[in-house]
Coordinates of C-alpha atoms and ligand atoms in Angstrom, one line a residue:
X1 CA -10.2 -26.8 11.9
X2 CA -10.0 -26.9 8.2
X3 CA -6.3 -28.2 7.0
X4 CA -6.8 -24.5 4.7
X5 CA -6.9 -22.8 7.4
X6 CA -4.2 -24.6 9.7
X7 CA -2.1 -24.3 6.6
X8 CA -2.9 -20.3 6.4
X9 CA -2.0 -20.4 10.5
X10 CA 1.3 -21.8 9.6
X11 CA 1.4 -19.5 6.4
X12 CA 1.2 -16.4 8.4
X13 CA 3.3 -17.4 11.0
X14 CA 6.0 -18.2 8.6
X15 CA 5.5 -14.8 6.9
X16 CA 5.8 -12.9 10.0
X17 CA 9.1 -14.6 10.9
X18 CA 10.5 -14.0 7.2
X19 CA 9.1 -10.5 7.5
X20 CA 11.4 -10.2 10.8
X21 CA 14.2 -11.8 10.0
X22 CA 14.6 -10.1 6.9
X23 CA 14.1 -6.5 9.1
X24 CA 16.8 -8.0 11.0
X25 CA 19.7 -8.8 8.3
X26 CA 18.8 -5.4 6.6
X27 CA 19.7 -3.8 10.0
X28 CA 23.2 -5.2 10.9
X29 CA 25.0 -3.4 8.3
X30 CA 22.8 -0.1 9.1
X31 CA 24.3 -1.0 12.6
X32 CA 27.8 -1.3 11.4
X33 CA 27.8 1.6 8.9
X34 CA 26.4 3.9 11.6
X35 CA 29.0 3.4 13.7
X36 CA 32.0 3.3 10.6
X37 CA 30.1 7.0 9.9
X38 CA 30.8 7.9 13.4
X39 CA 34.6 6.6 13.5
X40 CA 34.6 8.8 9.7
X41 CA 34.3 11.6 12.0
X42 CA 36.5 11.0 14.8
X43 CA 39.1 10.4 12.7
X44 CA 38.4 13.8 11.1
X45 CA 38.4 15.8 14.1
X46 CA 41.6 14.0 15.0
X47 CA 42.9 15.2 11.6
X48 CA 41.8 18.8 12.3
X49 CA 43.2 19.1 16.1
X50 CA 46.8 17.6 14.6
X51 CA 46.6 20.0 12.0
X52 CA 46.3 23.0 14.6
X53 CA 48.7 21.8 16.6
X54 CA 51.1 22.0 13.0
X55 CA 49.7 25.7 12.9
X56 CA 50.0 26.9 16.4
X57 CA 53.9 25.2 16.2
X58 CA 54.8 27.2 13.4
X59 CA 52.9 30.5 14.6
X60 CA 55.2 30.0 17.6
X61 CA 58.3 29.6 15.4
X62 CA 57.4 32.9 13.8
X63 CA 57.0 34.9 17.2
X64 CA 60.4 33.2 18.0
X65 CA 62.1 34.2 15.4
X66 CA 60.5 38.2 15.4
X67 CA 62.0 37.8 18.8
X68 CA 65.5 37.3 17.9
X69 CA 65.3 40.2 15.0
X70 CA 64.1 42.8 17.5
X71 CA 66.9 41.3 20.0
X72 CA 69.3 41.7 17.4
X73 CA 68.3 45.5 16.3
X74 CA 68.3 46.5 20.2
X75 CA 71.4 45.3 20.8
X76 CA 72.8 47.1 17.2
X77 CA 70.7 50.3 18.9
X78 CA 73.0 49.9 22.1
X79 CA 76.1 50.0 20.1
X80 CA 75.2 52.9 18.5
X81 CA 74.1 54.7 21.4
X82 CA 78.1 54.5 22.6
X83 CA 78.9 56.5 19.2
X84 CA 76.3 59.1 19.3
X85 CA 77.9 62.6 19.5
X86 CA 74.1 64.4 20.9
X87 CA 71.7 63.9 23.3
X88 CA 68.8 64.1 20.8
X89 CA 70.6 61.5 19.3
X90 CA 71.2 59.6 22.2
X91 CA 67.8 59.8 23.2
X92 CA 66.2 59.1 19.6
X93 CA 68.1 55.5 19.6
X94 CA 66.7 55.0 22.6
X95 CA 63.0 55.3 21.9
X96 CA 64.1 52.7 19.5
X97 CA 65.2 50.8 21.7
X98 CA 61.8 51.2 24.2
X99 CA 59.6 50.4 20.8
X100 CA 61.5 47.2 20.0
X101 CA 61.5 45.5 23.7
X102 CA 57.4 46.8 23.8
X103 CA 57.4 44.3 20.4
X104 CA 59.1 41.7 22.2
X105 CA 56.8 41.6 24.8
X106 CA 53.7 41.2 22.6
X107 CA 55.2 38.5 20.8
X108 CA 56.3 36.8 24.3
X109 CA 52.4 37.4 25.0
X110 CA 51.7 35.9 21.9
X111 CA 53.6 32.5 22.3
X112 CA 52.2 32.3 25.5
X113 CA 49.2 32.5 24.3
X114 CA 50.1 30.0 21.6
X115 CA 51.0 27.3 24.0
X116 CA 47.9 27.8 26.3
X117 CA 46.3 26.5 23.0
X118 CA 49.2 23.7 22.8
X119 CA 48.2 22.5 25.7
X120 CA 44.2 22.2 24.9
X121 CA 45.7 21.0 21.7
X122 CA 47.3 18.2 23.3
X123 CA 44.5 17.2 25.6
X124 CA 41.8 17.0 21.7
X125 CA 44.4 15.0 20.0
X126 CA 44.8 12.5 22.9
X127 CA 41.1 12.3 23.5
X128 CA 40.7 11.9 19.7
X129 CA 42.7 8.9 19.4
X130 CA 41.9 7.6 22.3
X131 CA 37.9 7.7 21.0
X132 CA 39.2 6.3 17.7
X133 CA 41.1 3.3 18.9
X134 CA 37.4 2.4 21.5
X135 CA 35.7 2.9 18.1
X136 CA 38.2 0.5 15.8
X137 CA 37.6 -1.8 18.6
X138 CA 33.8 -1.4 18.9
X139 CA 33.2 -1.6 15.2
X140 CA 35.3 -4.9 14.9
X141 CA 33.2 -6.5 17.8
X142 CA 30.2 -5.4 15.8
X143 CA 31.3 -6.5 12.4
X144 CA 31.6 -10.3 14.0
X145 CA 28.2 -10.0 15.8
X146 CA 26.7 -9.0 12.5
X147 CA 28.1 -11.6 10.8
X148 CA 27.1 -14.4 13.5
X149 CA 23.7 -13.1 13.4
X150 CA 23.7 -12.8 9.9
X151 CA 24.4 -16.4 9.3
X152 CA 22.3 -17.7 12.6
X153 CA 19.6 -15.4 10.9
X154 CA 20.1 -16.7 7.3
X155 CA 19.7 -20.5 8.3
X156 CA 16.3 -19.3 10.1
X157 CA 15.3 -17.5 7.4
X158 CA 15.5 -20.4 4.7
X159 CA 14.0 -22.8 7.3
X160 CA 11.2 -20.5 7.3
X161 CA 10.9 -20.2 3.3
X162 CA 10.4 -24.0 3.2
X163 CA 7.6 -23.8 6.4
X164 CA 6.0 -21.0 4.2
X165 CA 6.5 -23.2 0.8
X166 CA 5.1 -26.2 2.5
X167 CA 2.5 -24.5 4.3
X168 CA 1.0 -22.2 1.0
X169 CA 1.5 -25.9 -0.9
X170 CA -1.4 -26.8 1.3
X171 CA -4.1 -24.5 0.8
X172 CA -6.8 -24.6 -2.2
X173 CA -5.1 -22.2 -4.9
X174 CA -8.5 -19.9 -4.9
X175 CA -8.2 -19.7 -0.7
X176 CA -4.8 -18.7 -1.6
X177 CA -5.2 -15.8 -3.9
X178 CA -8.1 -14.5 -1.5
X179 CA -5.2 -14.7 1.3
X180 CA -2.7 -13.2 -0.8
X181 CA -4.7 -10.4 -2.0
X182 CA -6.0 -9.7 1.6
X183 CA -2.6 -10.4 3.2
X184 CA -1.2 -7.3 0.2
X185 CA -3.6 -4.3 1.3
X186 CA -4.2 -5.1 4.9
X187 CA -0.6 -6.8 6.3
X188 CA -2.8 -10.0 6.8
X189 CA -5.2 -12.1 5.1
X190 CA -6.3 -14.1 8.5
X191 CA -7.9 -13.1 11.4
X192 CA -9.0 -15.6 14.6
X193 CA -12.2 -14.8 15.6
X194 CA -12.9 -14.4 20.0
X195 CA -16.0 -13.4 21.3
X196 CA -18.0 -13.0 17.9
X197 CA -15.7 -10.6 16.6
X198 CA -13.3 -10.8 13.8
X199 CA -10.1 -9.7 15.5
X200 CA -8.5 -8.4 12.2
X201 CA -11.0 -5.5 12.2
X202 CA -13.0 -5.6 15.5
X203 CA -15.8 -5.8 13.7
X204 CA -18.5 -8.2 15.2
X205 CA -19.5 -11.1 12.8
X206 CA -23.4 -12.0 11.9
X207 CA -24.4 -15.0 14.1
X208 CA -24.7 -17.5 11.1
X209 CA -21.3 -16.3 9.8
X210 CA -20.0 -16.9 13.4
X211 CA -21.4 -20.5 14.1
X212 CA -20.1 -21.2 10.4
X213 CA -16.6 -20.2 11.2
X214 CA -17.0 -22.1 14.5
X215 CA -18.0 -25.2 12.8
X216 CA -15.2 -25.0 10.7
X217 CA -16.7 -26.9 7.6
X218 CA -16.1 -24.4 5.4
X219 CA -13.7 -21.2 4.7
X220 CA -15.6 -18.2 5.9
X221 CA -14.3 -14.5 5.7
X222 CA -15.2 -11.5 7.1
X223 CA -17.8 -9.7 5.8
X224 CA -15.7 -6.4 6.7
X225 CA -12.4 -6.6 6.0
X226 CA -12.4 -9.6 4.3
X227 CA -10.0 -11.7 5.9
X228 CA -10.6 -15.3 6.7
X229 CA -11.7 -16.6 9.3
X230 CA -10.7 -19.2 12.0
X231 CA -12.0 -20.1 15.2
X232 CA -9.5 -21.4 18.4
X233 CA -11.9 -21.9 21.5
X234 CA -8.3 -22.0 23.3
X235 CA -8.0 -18.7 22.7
X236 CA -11.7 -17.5 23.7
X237 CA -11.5 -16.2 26.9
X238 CA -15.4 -16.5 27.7
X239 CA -15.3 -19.9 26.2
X240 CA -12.4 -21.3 28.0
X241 CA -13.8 -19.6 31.6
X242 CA -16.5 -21.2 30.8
X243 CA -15.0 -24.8 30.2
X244 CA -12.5 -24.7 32.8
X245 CA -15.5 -24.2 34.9
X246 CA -17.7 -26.8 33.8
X247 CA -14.9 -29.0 33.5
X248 CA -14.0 -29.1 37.2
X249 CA -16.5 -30.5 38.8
X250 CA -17.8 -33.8 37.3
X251 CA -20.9 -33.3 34.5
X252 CA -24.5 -33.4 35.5
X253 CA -26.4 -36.3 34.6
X254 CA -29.6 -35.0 32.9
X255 CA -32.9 -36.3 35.0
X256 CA -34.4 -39.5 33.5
X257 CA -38.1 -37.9 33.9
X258 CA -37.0 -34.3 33.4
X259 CA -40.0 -32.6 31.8
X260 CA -37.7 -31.2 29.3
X261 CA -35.1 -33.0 27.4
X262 CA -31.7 -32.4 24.9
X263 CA -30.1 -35.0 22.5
X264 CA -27.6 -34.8 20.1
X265 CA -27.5 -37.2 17.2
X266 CA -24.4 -37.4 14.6
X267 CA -27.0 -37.5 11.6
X268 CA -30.7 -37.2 11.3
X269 CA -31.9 -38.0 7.7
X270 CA -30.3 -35.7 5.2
X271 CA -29.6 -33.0 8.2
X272 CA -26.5 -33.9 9.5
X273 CA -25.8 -33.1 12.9
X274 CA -28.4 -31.9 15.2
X275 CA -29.8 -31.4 18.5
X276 CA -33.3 -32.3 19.3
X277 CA -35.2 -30.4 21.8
X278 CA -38.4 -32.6 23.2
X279 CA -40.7 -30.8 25.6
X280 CA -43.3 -32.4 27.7
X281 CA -46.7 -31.0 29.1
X282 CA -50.1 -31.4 29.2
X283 CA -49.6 -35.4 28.4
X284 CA -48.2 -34.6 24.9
X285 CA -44.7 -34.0 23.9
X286 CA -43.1 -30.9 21.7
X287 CA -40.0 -31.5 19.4
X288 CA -37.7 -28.8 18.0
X289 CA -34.5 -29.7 16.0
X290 CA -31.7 -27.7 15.7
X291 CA -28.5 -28.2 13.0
X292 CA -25.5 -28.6 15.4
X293 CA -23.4 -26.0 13.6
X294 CA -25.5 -23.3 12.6
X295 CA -28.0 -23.0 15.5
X296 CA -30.6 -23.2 13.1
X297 CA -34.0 -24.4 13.2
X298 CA -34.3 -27.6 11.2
X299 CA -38.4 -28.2 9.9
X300 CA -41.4 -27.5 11.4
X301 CA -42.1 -27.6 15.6
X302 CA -44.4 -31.0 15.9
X303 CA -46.2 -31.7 19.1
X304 CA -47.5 -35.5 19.7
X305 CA -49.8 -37.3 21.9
X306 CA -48.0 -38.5 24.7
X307 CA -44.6 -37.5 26.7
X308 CA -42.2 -37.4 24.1
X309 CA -40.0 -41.0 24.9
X310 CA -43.7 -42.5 23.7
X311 CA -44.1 -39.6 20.9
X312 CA -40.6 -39.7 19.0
X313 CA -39.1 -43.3 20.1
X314 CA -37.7 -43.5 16.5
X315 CA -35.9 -39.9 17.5
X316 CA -33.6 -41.4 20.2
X317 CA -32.3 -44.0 18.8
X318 CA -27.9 -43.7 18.7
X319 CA -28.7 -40.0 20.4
X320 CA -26.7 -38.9 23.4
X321 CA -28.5 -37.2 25.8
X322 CA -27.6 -33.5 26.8
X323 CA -28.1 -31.8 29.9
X324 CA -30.1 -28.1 28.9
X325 CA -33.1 -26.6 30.3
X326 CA -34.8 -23.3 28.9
X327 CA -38.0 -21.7 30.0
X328 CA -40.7 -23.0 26.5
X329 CA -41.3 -19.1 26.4
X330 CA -37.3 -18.5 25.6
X331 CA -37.2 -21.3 23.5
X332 CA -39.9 -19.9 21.4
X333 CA -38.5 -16.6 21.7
X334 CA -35.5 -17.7 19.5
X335 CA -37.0 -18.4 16.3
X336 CA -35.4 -19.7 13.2
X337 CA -32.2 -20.0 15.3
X338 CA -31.2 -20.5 18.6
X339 CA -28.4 -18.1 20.2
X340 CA -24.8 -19.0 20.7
X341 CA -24.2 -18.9 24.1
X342 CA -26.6 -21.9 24.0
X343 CA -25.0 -23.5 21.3
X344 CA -21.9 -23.1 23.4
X345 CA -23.5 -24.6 26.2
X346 CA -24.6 -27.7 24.3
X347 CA -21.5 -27.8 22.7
X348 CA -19.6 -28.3 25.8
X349 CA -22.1 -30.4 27.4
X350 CA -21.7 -33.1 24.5
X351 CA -17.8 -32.9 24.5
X352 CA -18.1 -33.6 28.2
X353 CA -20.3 -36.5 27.7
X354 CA -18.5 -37.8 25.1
X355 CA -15.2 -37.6 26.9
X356 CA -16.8 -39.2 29.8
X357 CA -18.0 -42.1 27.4
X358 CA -14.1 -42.6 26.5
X359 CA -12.8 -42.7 29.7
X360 CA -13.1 -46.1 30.9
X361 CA -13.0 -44.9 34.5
X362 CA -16.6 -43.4 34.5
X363 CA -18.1 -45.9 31.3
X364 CA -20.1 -47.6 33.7
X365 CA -21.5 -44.5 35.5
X366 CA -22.0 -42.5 32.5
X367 CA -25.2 -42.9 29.8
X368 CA -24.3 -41.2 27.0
X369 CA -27.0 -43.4 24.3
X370 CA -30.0 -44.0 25.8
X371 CA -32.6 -46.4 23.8
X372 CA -35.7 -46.4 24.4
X373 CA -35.8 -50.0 25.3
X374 CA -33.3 -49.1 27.5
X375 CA -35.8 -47.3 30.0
Ligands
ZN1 ZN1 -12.7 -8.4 9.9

């Protein structure tokens, strides 16, 4: 993988983290000032039931006291009634005295009904405060988680701010501003790539633009979105099936006299890498070559007298022979460029074989170079 691109891995990662941890800090006091806003308006409510309470009191008072006046005027009514010389006198003192006990008893119904309401009174202020001192309590407990976190997320934060310093201190300043400008209209300027596609937009990738970001020998973006582009066959689910498969049971030793045979060489004039392709048939021998990276077809298809260890001896020389076997008909059906999922398949055959030439436990079985002279 390109250092530009592990850099941008670590770039992103770091800006994601910032991203969060600044969503994080910006949400503690939203946290705390929610819950001061709800404490606002217990204590009002608290204020409001106390202040009835004041009311109803003094409501009562005044029933009390109209209570006492009509007391007073029926008993002054009674004393007059012992002076009163005529019975429509007599009798007009005591309608009085019927109208003023019919006003007592409304105001007795009236108090009554005051301190039914004293009582609910009672029961809104208690809940009230009760609600309020659970809320002082809560809001304290939150005020000292926000501040741990705050902190805990503060140190992260500046930890993160030198990864992302270090990491965007490592990638070409014109990668950089492509990244940057990416990252500013679509929320990211990278994408991995599985499976052909560009996971940033879904949108499959041109073969050459695939085995070029697969290669990783250069920066490559997407043709679609414009992100760039990295490749992690960790993450490839077909690819790493496919490994783990391959991987389990021990490689295949290509045949010696196997009428067709694959090599890989490191570099082959001013090619590079590539895989050469030799066929045999008809006592003459066919060569393709392929570049390693791209897949594609590197000169012209020459056919020689002879099977093709007599034809192209100069060809094998520090190769590493590859196990692959294709029908000559598919072969020439791919053209200019031969498909991934062989690529893959020669890919993995030559990591195999050259992890099998490290390990010292199968050296002696395994025959990675083959010269010529060798056979
Ligand atoms: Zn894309």
């Amino acid at each position: 993988m390109l250092p530009d691109v592990e850099n941008l891995i670590a770039l992103q990662q770091a800006d994601k983290e910032i991203h969060r941890l600044k969503d994080e800090i910006a949400a503690l006091p939203r946290r705390v000032a929610a819950i001061e806003e709800k404490l606002a308006g217990t204590k009002a409510a608290l204020e409001k039931a106390k202040t009835a309470a004041k009311a109803d009191e003094a409501s009562k008072r005044q029933f009390e006291s109209a209570i006492q006046d009509l007391q007073g005027k029926i008993s002054k009514y009674r004393d007059q009634s012992l002076a009163v010389k005529t019975n429509d006198q007599y009798k007009a003192l005591l309608h009085e005295i019927q109208f003023a006990e019919r006003d007592i008893r409304a105001n007795e119904d009236k108090i009554l009904e005051v301190m039914l309401n004293t009582d609910n009174r009672e029961k809104e202020v208690k809940a009230a405060e009760a609600e309020l001192k659970a809320e002082t309590a809560e809001i304290e407990k939150e005020k000292n988680i926000a501040r741990e976190e705050t902190a805990k997320d503060e140190k992260e934060l500046a930890d993160w701010n030198t990864k992302r310093d270090k990491a965007r201190g490592g990638v070409n300043p014109d990668t950089l501003q492509h990244y940057d400008r990416v990252a500013k209209h679509r929320g990211s300027g990278l994408a991995e790539v599985r499976e052909q596609k560009c996971m940033g937009c879904q949108v499959m990738l041109r073969p050459q633009t695939y085995n070029e970001v697969r290669s990783g020998q250069r920066t490559m973006v997407c043709d679609s979105c414009q992100r760039i582009l990295y490749y992690n066959p960790e993450h490839d689910t077909q690819m790493t099936t496919a490994t783990a498969t391959v991987s389990k049971r021990r490689r295949a030793h290509p045949k010696f006299d196997a009428s067709q045979a694959w090599y890989y060489r490191g570099e082959y004039g001013e090619s590079g890498e590539v895989y050469l392709s030799f066929a045999n048939a008809n006592g003459s021998s066919t060569r393709r070559i392929y570049d390693v990276h791209t897949g594609r077809r590197v000169g012209e298809i020459l056919t020689r007298e002879g099977e093709y260890r007599l034809g192209f001896p100069e060809d094998l020389n520090n190769s590493i022979r590859l196990n692959g076997s294709w029908a000559e008909e598919e072969i020439d059906s791919w053209g200019d460029e031969m498909p991934m999922t062989v690529l893959d398949i020669l890919q993995r055959d030559l990591d195999l074989a050259r992890s099998e030439a490290a390990s010292p436990r199968s050296r002696t079985e395994a025959v990675p170079v083959q010269h010529p002279a060798a056979s």
